[in-house]
C-alpha atoms as a PDB file:
ATOM      1  CA  MET A   1       7.326  15.462  18.181  1.00  0.00           C
ATOM      2  CA  THR A   2      10.320  17.736  17.502  1.00  0.00           C
ATOM      3  CA  VAL A   3      10.690  19.850  14.366  1.00  0.00           C
ATOM      4  CA  TRP A   4      13.308  17.448  12.981  1.00  0.00           C
ATOM      5  CA  GLU A   5      11.064  14.458  13.663  1.00  0.00           C
ATOM      6  CA  ALA A   6       8.215  16.234  11.868  1.00  0.00           C
ATOM      7  CA  ILE A   7      10.485  16.892   8.877  1.00  0.00           C
ATOM      8  CA  ALA A   8      11.483  13.210   8.867  1.00  0.00           C
ATOM      9  CA  VAL A   9       7.809  12.181   8.793  1.00  0.00           C
ATOM     10  CA  VAL A  10       7.080  14.510   5.870  1.00  0.00           C
ATOM     11  CA  ILE A  11      10.084  13.198   3.930  1.00  0.00           C
ATOM     12  CA  ALA A  12       8.978   9.627   4.654  1.00  0.00           C
ATOM     13  CA  GLY A  13       5.548  10.584   3.321  1.00  0.00           C
ATOM     14  CA  VAL A  14       7.090  11.865   0.089  1.00  0.00           C
ATOM     15  CA  PHE A  15       8.997   8.611  -0.383  1.00  0.00           C
ATOM     16  CA  ALA A  16       5.940   6.538   0.498  1.00  0.00           C
ATOM     17  CA  GLY A  17       3.673   8.429  -1.896  1.00  0.00           C
ATOM     18  CA  GLY A  18       6.116   7.917  -4.748  1.00  0.00           C
ATOM     19  CA  ILE A  19       6.878   4.290  -3.926  1.00  0.00           C
ATOM     20  CA  ASN A  20       3.185   3.411  -3.533  1.00  0.00           C
ATOM     21  CA  THR A  21       2.479   4.800  -6.988  1.00  0.00           C
ATOM     22  CA  VAL A  22       5.318   2.923  -8.674  1.00  0.00           C
ATOM     23  CA  VAL A  23       5.875  -0.215  -6.587  1.00  0.00           C
ATOM     24  CA  GLY A  24       3.322  -0.346  -3.790  1.00  0.00           C
ATOM     25  CA  SER A  25       5.225  -0.668  -0.518  1.00  0.00           C
ATOM     26  CA  GLY A  26       5.314   2.839   0.949  1.00  0.00           C
ATOM     27  CA  THR A  27       4.193   1.719   4.402  1.00  0.00           C
ATOM     28  CA  LEU A  28       7.540  -0.043   4.773  1.00  0.00           C
ATOM     29  CA  VAL A  29       9.111   3.439   4.724  1.00  0.00           C
ATOM     30  CA  THR A  30       6.674   5.386   6.902  1.00  0.00           C
ATOM     31  CA  PHE A  31       5.866   2.752   9.528  1.00  0.00           C
ATOM     32  CA  PRO A  32       9.453   2.385  10.816  1.00  0.00           C
ATOM     33  CA  VAL A  33       9.808   6.180  10.931  1.00  0.00           C
ATOM     34  CA  LEU A  34       6.674   6.492  13.086  1.00  0.00           C
ATOM     35  CA  LEU A  35       7.972   3.781  15.401  1.00  0.00           C
ATOM     36  CA  ALA A  36      11.319   5.574  15.611  1.00  0.00           C
ATOM     37  CA  VAL A  37       9.721   8.856  16.709  1.00  0.00           C
ATOM     38  CA  GLY A  38       7.927   7.067  19.523  1.00  0.00           C
ATOM     39  CA  TYR A  39       4.411   6.112  18.415  1.00  0.00           C
ATOM     40  CA  PRO A  40       2.954   2.749  19.567  1.00  0.00           C
ATOM     41  CA  PRO A  41       2.645   0.215  16.720  1.00  0.00           C
ATOM     42  CA  VAL A  42      -1.156   0.237  16.397  1.00  0.00           C
ATOM     43  CA  VAL A  43      -1.410   4.045  16.591  1.00  0.00           C
ATOM     44  CA  ALA A  44       1.410   4.304  14.050  1.00  0.00           C
ATOM     45  CA  ASN A  45      -0.362   1.896  11.703  1.00  0.00           C
ATOM     46  CA  VAL A  46      -3.757   3.585  11.998  1.00  0.00           C
ATOM     47  CA  SER A  47      -2.322   7.094  11.502  1.00  0.00           C
ATOM     48  CA  ASN A  48      -0.165   5.871   8.632  1.00  0.00           C
ATOM     49  CA  SER A  49      -3.140   4.355   6.791  1.00  0.00           C
ATOM     50  CA  LEU A  50      -5.124   7.569   7.098  1.00  0.00           C
ATOM     51  CA  GLY A  51      -2.190   9.843   6.263  1.00  0.00           C
ATOM     52  CA  LEU A  52      -1.312   8.012   3.048  1.00  0.00           C
ATOM     53  CA  VAL A  53      -4.842   8.257   1.600  1.00  0.00           C
ATOM     54  CA  PRO A  54      -4.216  11.624  -0.154  1.00  0.00           C
ATOM     55  CA  GLY A  55      -0.995  10.241  -1.635  1.00  0.00           C
ATOM     56  CA  SER A  56      -2.780   7.162  -2.968  1.00  0.00           C
ATOM     57  CA  LEU A  57      -5.445   9.339  -4.565  1.00  0.00           C
ATOM     58  CA  SER A  58      -2.724  11.599  -5.969  1.00  0.00           C
ATOM     59  CA  GLY A  59      -0.976   8.625  -7.550  1.00  0.00           C
ATOM     60  CA  ALA A  60      -4.242   7.308  -8.989  1.00  0.00           C
ATOM     61  CA  TRP A  61      -4.919  10.703 -10.567  1.00  0.00           C
ATOM     62  CA  GLY A  62      -1.427  10.738 -12.019  1.00  0.00           C
ATOM     63  CA  TYR A  63      -2.183   7.437 -13.773  1.00  0.00           C
ATOM     64  CA  ARG A  64      -5.563   8.568 -15.105  1.00  0.00           C
ATOM     65  CA  GLU A  65      -4.547   8.051 -18.766  1.00  0.00           C
ATOM     66  CA  GLU A  66      -3.890   4.365 -18.096  1.00  0.00           C
ATOM     67  CA  LEU A  67      -7.325   4.079 -16.456  1.00  0.00           C
ATOM     68  CA  LYS A  68      -9.198   4.893 -19.652  1.00  0.00           C
ATOM     69  CA  GLY A  69     -11.394   1.990 -20.720  1.00  0.00           C
ATOM     70  CA  GLN A  70     -11.255   0.292 -17.299  1.00  0.00           C
ATOM     71  CA  LYS A  71     -14.476   1.643 -15.815  1.00  0.00           C
ATOM     72  CA  SER A  72     -16.170  -1.763 -15.789  1.00  0.00           C
ATOM     73  CA  ARG A  73     -13.226  -3.318 -13.936  1.00  0.00           C
ATOM     74  CA  ILE A  74     -13.247  -0.546 -11.345  1.00  0.00           C
ATOM     75  CA  VAL A  75     -17.006  -0.878 -10.802  1.00  0.00           C
ATOM     76  CA  ARG A  76     -16.689  -4.658 -10.414  1.00  0.00           C
ATOM     77  CA  LEU A  77     -13.602  -4.796  -8.193  1.00  0.00           C
ATOM     78  CA  LEU A  78     -14.051  -1.722  -5.997  1.00  0.00           C
ATOM     79  CA  PRO A  79     -16.692  -3.375  -3.778  1.00  0.00           C
ATOM     80  CA  ALA A  80     -14.240  -6.227  -3.120  1.00  0.00           C
ATOM     81  CA  SER A  81     -11.557  -3.762  -1.992  1.00  0.00           C
ATOM     82  CA  VAL A  82     -14.003  -1.797   0.162  1.00  0.00           C
ATOM     83  CA  LEU A  83     -15.429  -4.875   1.900  1.00  0.00           C
ATOM     84  CA  GLY A  84     -11.940  -6.257   2.456  1.00  0.00           C
ATOM     85  CA  ALA A  85     -10.789  -2.958   3.944  1.00  0.00           C
ATOM     86  CA  ILE A  86     -13.708  -2.964   6.389  1.00  0.00           C
ATOM     87  CA  VAL A  87     -12.915  -6.505   7.539  1.00  0.00           C
ATOM     88  CA  GLY A  88      -9.201  -5.719   7.899  1.00  0.00           C
ATOM     89  CA  ALA A  89      -9.805  -2.499   9.831  1.00  0.00           C
ATOM     90  CA  ILE A  90     -12.214  -4.237  12.219  1.00  0.00           C
ATOM     91  CA  LEU A  91      -9.684  -7.004  12.815  1.00  0.00           C
ATOM     92  CA  LEU A  92      -7.028  -4.398  13.619  1.00  0.00           C
ATOM     93  CA  VAL A  93      -9.049  -2.688  16.328  1.00  0.00           C
ATOM     94  CA  THR A  94     -10.701  -5.803  17.800  1.00  0.00           C
ATOM     95  CA  LEU A  95      -7.648  -8.034  18.090  1.00  0.00           C
ATOM     96  CA  PRO A  96      -5.384  -7.203  21.072  1.00  0.00           C
ATOM     97  CA  ASP A  97      -2.350  -4.958  20.555  1.00  0.00           C
ATOM     98  CA  LYS A  98      -0.083  -7.882  21.358  1.00  0.00           C
ATOM     99  CA  ALA A  99      -1.549  -9.793  18.425  1.00  0.00           C
ATOM    100  CA  PHE A 100      -0.670  -6.923  16.082  1.00  0.00           C
ATOM    101  CA  THR A 101       2.875  -6.729  17.446  1.00  0.00           C
ATOM    102  CA  ALA A 102       3.245 -10.485  16.931  1.00  0.00           C
ATOM    103  CA  ILE A 103       1.636 -10.670  13.482  1.00  0.00           C
ATOM    104  CA  VAL A 104       3.101  -7.595  11.798  1.00  0.00           C
ATOM    105  CA  PRO A 105       6.749  -8.793  11.674  1.00  0.00           C
ATOM    106  CA  VAL A 106       5.494 -11.827   9.759  1.00  0.00           C
ATOM    107  CA  LEU A 107       3.451  -9.608   7.432  1.00  0.00           C
ATOM    108  CA  ILE A 108       6.487  -7.385   6.853  1.00  0.00           C
ATOM    109  CA  VAL A 109       8.575 -10.413   5.918  1.00  0.00           C
ATOM    110  CA  ILE A 110       5.858 -11.467   3.455  1.00  0.00           C
ATOM    111  CA  ALA A 111       5.778  -7.919   2.086  1.00  0.00           C
ATOM    112  CA  LEU A 112       9.562  -7.841   1.672  1.00  0.00           C
ATOM    113  CA  VAL A 113       9.504 -11.164  -0.162  1.00  0.00           C
ATOM    114  CA  LEU A 114       6.815  -9.810  -2.497  1.00  0.00           C
ATOM    115  CA  VAL A 115       8.855  -6.666  -3.153  1.00  0.00           C
ATOM    116  CA  VAL A 116      12.030  -8.643  -3.867  1.00  0.00           C
ATOM    117  CA  ILE A 117      10.389 -11.147  -6.229  1.00  0.00           C
ATOM    118  CA  GLN A 118       8.282  -8.570  -8.071  1.00  0.00           C
ATOM    119  CA  PRO A 119      10.756  -8.165 -11.002  1.00  0.00           C
ATOM    120  CA  TRP A 120      10.789 -11.933 -11.511  1.00  0.00           C
ATOM    121  CA  LEU A 121       6.991 -12.032 -11.169  1.00  0.00           C
ATOM    122  CA  ASN A 122       6.554  -9.228 -13.695  1.00  0.00           C
ATOM    123  CA  ARG A 123       8.766 -11.037 -16.205  1.00  0.00           C
ATOM    124  CA  LYS A 124       6.711 -14.190 -15.812  1.00  0.00           C
ATOM    125  CA  LEU A 125       3.416 -12.334 -16.072  1.00  0.00           C
ATOM    126  CA  SER A 126       4.474 -10.379 -19.163  1.00  0.00           C
ATOM    127  CA  HIS A 127       4.593 -13.649 -21.116  1.00  0.00           C
ATOM    128  CA  ARG A 128       1.195 -14.885 -19.994  1.00  0.00           C
ATOM    129  CA  ARG A 129      -1.700 -14.920 -22.401  1.00  0.00           C
ATOM    130  CA  THR A 130      -4.821 -15.510 -20.358  1.00  0.00           C
ATOM    131  CA  THR A 131      -8.412 -15.107 -21.445  1.00  0.00           C
ATOM    132  CA  GLY A 132     -11.317 -13.492 -19.658  1.00  0.00           C
ATOM    133  CA  ASP A 133     -11.151 -10.901 -16.928  1.00  0.00           C
ATOM    134  CA  GLY A 134     -10.477 -12.856 -13.781  1.00  0.00           C
ATOM    135  CA  GLY A 135     -14.016 -13.747 -12.819  1.00  0.00           C
ATOM    136  CA  VAL A 136     -14.839 -14.764  -9.264  1.00  0.00           C
ATOM    137  CA  LEU A 137     -11.226 -15.684  -8.482  1.00  0.00           C
ATOM    138  CA  LEU A 138     -10.072 -12.127  -9.206  1.00  0.00           C
ATOM    139  CA  TRP A 139     -12.855 -10.660  -7.051  1.00  0.00           C
ATOM    140  CA  LEU A 140     -11.977 -12.947  -4.150  1.00  0.00           C
ATOM    141  CA  GLY A 141      -8.261 -12.198  -4.551  1.00  0.00           C
ATOM    142  CA  VAL A 142      -8.882  -8.456  -4.470  1.00  0.00           C
ATOM    143  CA  PHE A 143     -11.129  -8.946  -1.425  1.00  0.00           C
ATOM    144  CA  ALA A 144      -8.360 -10.839   0.384  1.00  0.00           C
ATOM    145  CA  ALA A 145      -5.832  -8.141  -0.541  1.00  0.00           C
ATOM    146  CA  GLY A 146      -8.271  -5.571   0.862  1.00  0.00           C
ATOM    147  CA  ILE A 147      -8.363  -7.405   4.199  1.00  0.00           C
ATOM    148  CA  TYR A 148      -4.580  -7.382   4.275  1.00  0.00           C
ATOM    149  CA  GLY A 149      -4.528  -3.684   3.364  1.00  0.00           C
ATOM    150  CA  GLY A 150      -7.108  -2.726   5.961  1.00  0.00           C
ATOM    151  CA  TYR A 151      -5.165  -4.553   8.663  1.00  0.00           C
ATOM    152  CA  PHE A 152      -1.639  -3.408   7.795  1.00  0.00           C
ATOM    153  CA  GLY A 153      -1.159  -2.629   4.115  1.00  0.00           C
ATOM    154  CA  ALA A 154       2.574  -2.887   3.443  1.00  0.00           C
ATOM    155  CA  ALA A 155       3.039  -4.161  -0.131  1.00  0.00           C
ATOM    156  CA  GLN A 156      -0.691  -4.634  -0.653  1.00  0.00           C
ATOM    157  CA  GLY A 157      -0.133  -3.041  -4.074  1.00  0.00           C
ATOM    158  CA  VAL A 158       2.408  -5.711  -4.967  1.00  0.00           C
ATOM    159  CA  LEU A 159      -0.062  -8.355  -3.823  1.00  0.00           C
ATOM    160  CA  VAL A 160      -2.848  -6.876  -5.970  1.00  0.00           C
ATOM    161  CA  MET A 161      -0.539  -6.678  -8.994  1.00  0.00           C
ATOM    162  CA  GLY A 162       0.416 -10.328  -8.564  1.00  0.00           C
ATOM    163  CA  ILE A 163      -3.212 -11.417  -8.341  1.00  0.00           C
ATOM    164  CA  MET A 164      -4.280  -9.389 -11.378  1.00  0.00           C
ATOM    165  CA  GLY A 165      -1.226 -10.418 -13.354  1.00  0.00           C
ATOM    166  CA  VAL A 166      -2.057 -14.104 -12.958  1.00  0.00           C
ATOM    167  CA  LEU A 167      -5.755 -13.747 -13.761  1.00  0.00           C
ATOM    168  CA  VAL A 168      -6.045 -10.828 -16.217  1.00  0.00           C
ATOM    169  CA  ASN A 169      -4.579 -10.363 -19.686  1.00  0.00           C
ATOM    170  CA  GLU A 170      -3.604  -6.681 -19.574  1.00  0.00           C
ATOM    171  CA  HIS A 171      -0.578  -4.385 -19.882  1.00  0.00           C
ATOM    172  CA  LEU A 172       1.289  -4.020 -16.586  1.00  0.00           C
ATOM    173  CA  GLN A 173       1.064  -0.209 -16.578  1.00  0.00           C
ATOM    174  CA  ARG A 174      -2.724  -0.370 -16.930  1.00  0.00           C
ATOM    175  CA  MET A 175      -2.886  -2.915 -14.132  1.00  0.00           C
ATOM    176  CA  ASN A 176      -0.699  -0.616 -12.048  1.00  0.00           C
ATOM    177  CA  ALA A 177      -3.164   2.229 -12.621  1.00  0.00           C
ATOM    178  CA  LEU A 178      -6.049   0.012 -11.502  1.00  0.00           C
ATOM    179  CA  LYS A 179      -3.987  -1.096  -8.502  1.00  0.00           C
ATOM    180  CA  ASN A 180      -3.540   2.536  -7.461  1.00  0.00           C
ATOM    181  CA  VAL A 181      -7.309   3.075  -7.449  1.00  0.00           C
ATOM    182  CA  LEU A 182      -8.090  -0.086  -5.499  1.00  0.00           C
ATOM    183  CA  THR A 183      -5.424   0.465  -2.841  1.00  0.00           C
ATOM    184  CA  ALA A 184      -6.401   4.136  -2.518  1.00  0.00           C
ATOM    185  CA  PHE A 185      -9.937   3.118  -1.603  1.00  0.00           C
ATOM    186  CA  VAL A 186      -8.709   0.430   0.795  1.00  0.00           C
ATOM    187  CA  ASN A 187      -6.712   3.091   2.644  1.00  0.00           C
ATOM    188  CA  LEU A 188      -9.600   5.572   2.461  1.00  0.00           C
ATOM    189  CA  VAL A 189     -12.258   3.210   3.801  1.00  0.00           C
ATOM    190  CA  ALA A 190     -10.011   1.841   6.544  1.00  0.00           C
ATOM    191  CA  GLY A 191      -8.940   5.385   7.414  1.00  0.00           C
ATOM    192  CA  VAL A 192     -12.524   6.627   7.752  1.00  0.00           C
ATOM    193  CA  LEU A 193     -13.345   3.713  10.044  1.00  0.00           C
ATOM    194  CA  PHE A 194     -10.252   4.393  12.137  1.00  0.00           C
ATOM    195  CA  ILE A 195     -11.460   7.951  12.784  1.00  0.00           C
ATOM    196  CA  PHE A 196     -14.413   6.533  14.708  1.00  0.00           C
ATOM    197  CA  ILE A 197     -13.024   3.357  16.258  1.00  0.00           C
ATOM    198  CA  ALA A 198      -9.300   3.862  16.892  1.00  0.00           C
ATOM    199  CA  ASP A 199      -6.759   6.299  18.318  1.00  0.00           C
ATOM    200  CA  VAL A 200      -5.384   8.572  15.593  1.00  0.00           C
ATOM    201  CA  ALA A 201      -2.304  10.818  15.817  1.00  0.00           C
ATOM    202  CA  TRP A 202      -3.645  13.715  13.759  1.00  0.00           C
ATOM    203  CA  LEU A 203      -0.350  15.558  13.436  1.00  0.00           C
ATOM    204  CA  VAL A 204       1.135  12.427  11.841  1.00  0.00           C
ATOM    205  CA  VAL A 205      -1.844  12.205   9.484  1.00  0.00           C
ATOM    206  CA  LEU A 206      -1.361  15.821   8.381  1.00  0.00           C
ATOM    207  CA  LEU A 207       2.392  15.496   7.846  1.00  0.00           C
ATOM    208  CA  LEU A 208       2.078  12.240   5.910  1.00  0.00           C
ATOM    209  CA  ALA A 209      -0.753  13.633   3.825  1.00  0.00           C
ATOM    210  CA  VAL A 210       1.322  16.625   2.722  1.00  0.00           C
ATOM    211  CA  GLY A 211       4.345  14.491   1.918  1.00  0.00           C
ATOM    212  CA  SER A 212       2.459  11.681   0.200  1.00  0.00           C
ATOM    213  CA  VAL A 213       0.529  13.998  -2.138  1.00  0.00           C
ATOM    214  CA  VAL A 214       3.828  15.394  -3.398  1.00  0.00           C
ATOM    215  CA  GLY A 215       5.297  11.909  -3.607  1.00  0.00           C
ATOM    216  CA  GLY A 216       2.294  10.560  -5.503  1.00  0.00           C
ATOM    217  CA  GLN A 217       2.753  13.141  -8.245  1.00  0.00           C
ATOM    218  CA  ILE A 218       6.497  12.533  -8.383  1.00  0.00           C
ATOM    219  CA  GLY A 219       5.892   8.801  -8.628  1.00  0.00           C
ATOM    220  CA  ALA A 220       3.368   9.190 -11.431  1.00  0.00           C
ATOM    221  CA  LYS A 221       5.593  11.521 -13.458  1.00  0.00           C
ATOM    222  CA  VAL A 222       9.141  10.304 -12.958  1.00  0.00           C
ATOM    223  CA  GLY A 223       8.830   7.071 -11.014  1.00  0.00           C
ATOM    224  CA  ARG A 224       9.250   4.916 -14.097  1.00  0.00           C
ATOM    225  CA  LYS A 225      12.690   6.495 -14.610  1.00  0.00           C
ATOM    226  CA  LEU A 226      13.945   5.639 -11.122  1.00  0.00           C
ATOM    227  CA  SER A 227      16.005   2.518 -10.592  1.00  0.00           C
ATOM    228  CA  PRO A 228      13.687  -0.238  -9.331  1.00  0.00           C
ATOM    229  CA  THR A 229      16.706  -1.907  -7.739  1.00  0.00           C
ATOM    230  CA  VAL A 230      17.438   1.175  -5.628  1.00  0.00           C
ATOM    231  CA  LEU A 231      13.802   1.511  -4.597  1.00  0.00           C
ATOM    232  CA  ARG A 232      13.598  -2.120  -3.583  1.00  0.00           C
ATOM    233  CA  GLY A 233      16.871  -1.840  -1.694  1.00  0.00           C
ATOM    234  CA  VAL A 234      15.519   1.067   0.350  1.00  0.00           C
ATOM    235  CA  ILE A 235      12.293  -0.821   1.039  1.00  0.00           C
ATOM    236  CA  VAL A 236      14.126  -3.931   2.224  1.00  0.00           C
ATOM    237  CA  VAL A 237      16.404  -1.937   4.561  1.00  0.00           C
ATOM    238  CA  VAL A 238      13.601   0.019   6.218  1.00  0.00           C
ATOM    239  CA  GLY A 239      11.410  -3.079   6.380  1.00  0.00           C
ATOM    240  CA  LEU A 240      14.114  -4.959   8.270  1.00  0.00           C
ATOM    241  CA  ALA A 241      14.513  -1.933  10.549  1.00  0.00           C
ATOM    242  CA  ALA A 242      10.787  -2.081  11.312  1.00  0.00           C
ATOM    243  CA  ILE A 243      11.038  -5.765  12.222  1.00  0.00           C
ATOM    244  CA  VAL A 244      13.930  -5.047  14.596  1.00  0.00           C
ATOM    245  CA  GLN A 245      12.049  -2.176  16.246  1.00  0.00           C
ATOM    246  CA  LEU A 246       8.895  -4.256  16.718  1.00  0.00           C
ATOM    247  CA  LEU A 247      10.808  -7.166  18.191  1.00  0.00           C
ATOM    248  CA  MET A 248      12.612  -4.816  20.597  1.00  0.00           C
ATOM    249  CA  LYS A 249       9.271  -3.385  21.745  1.00  0.00           C
ATOM    250  CA  SER A 250       7.721  -6.799  22.296  1.00  0.00           C
END
């Protein structure tokens, strides 16, 4: 990796850390960059998951005020995220590389659709008045999102927000804070497993970690002031670039 490529990875990490905190699709920024600098798709995905863990934790810490009073939810839903992450990570390293190359473009398209429809989804969810706290359906939804996150992870935060928004009566910012915790642990658990069972590009992990920690704090402090339209536009462009790169490599 050249110096300029390393700088590009750090900058991508900053963007990803901020976007993950606010929207939840940072992998759609970092993954194409790692492909562009020459890493194989599975190695890029594994290293990306591990490198973005500090940024996810940074974003969760930045939203700590919105987490007050949600301890019971965290205790109940965290096992679902952890178990899902384990299943997703095992699927990633046991399925052949060709399967990942074939599946990920489809997952990216799903992620891009989720990112694009999120404003509409948020408007719909803001008018809902549900009762209860999600029950078994919420647990199973978070578990499924954890599998997705452990396997690839792009827009898993958007997926979690959609699931919680349908099933839980809560302010969106508080749900976003809870989302940051759950996705942080998905990345953490999958990342720890990858250390032992997959090939990791440690320089990538270090560079993304540095960038994403900075980005997580930026996202928590000023992310709400950024134009969601601009953020989503960037995500869609880089997501399409990732699809093109994967198809060219296949």
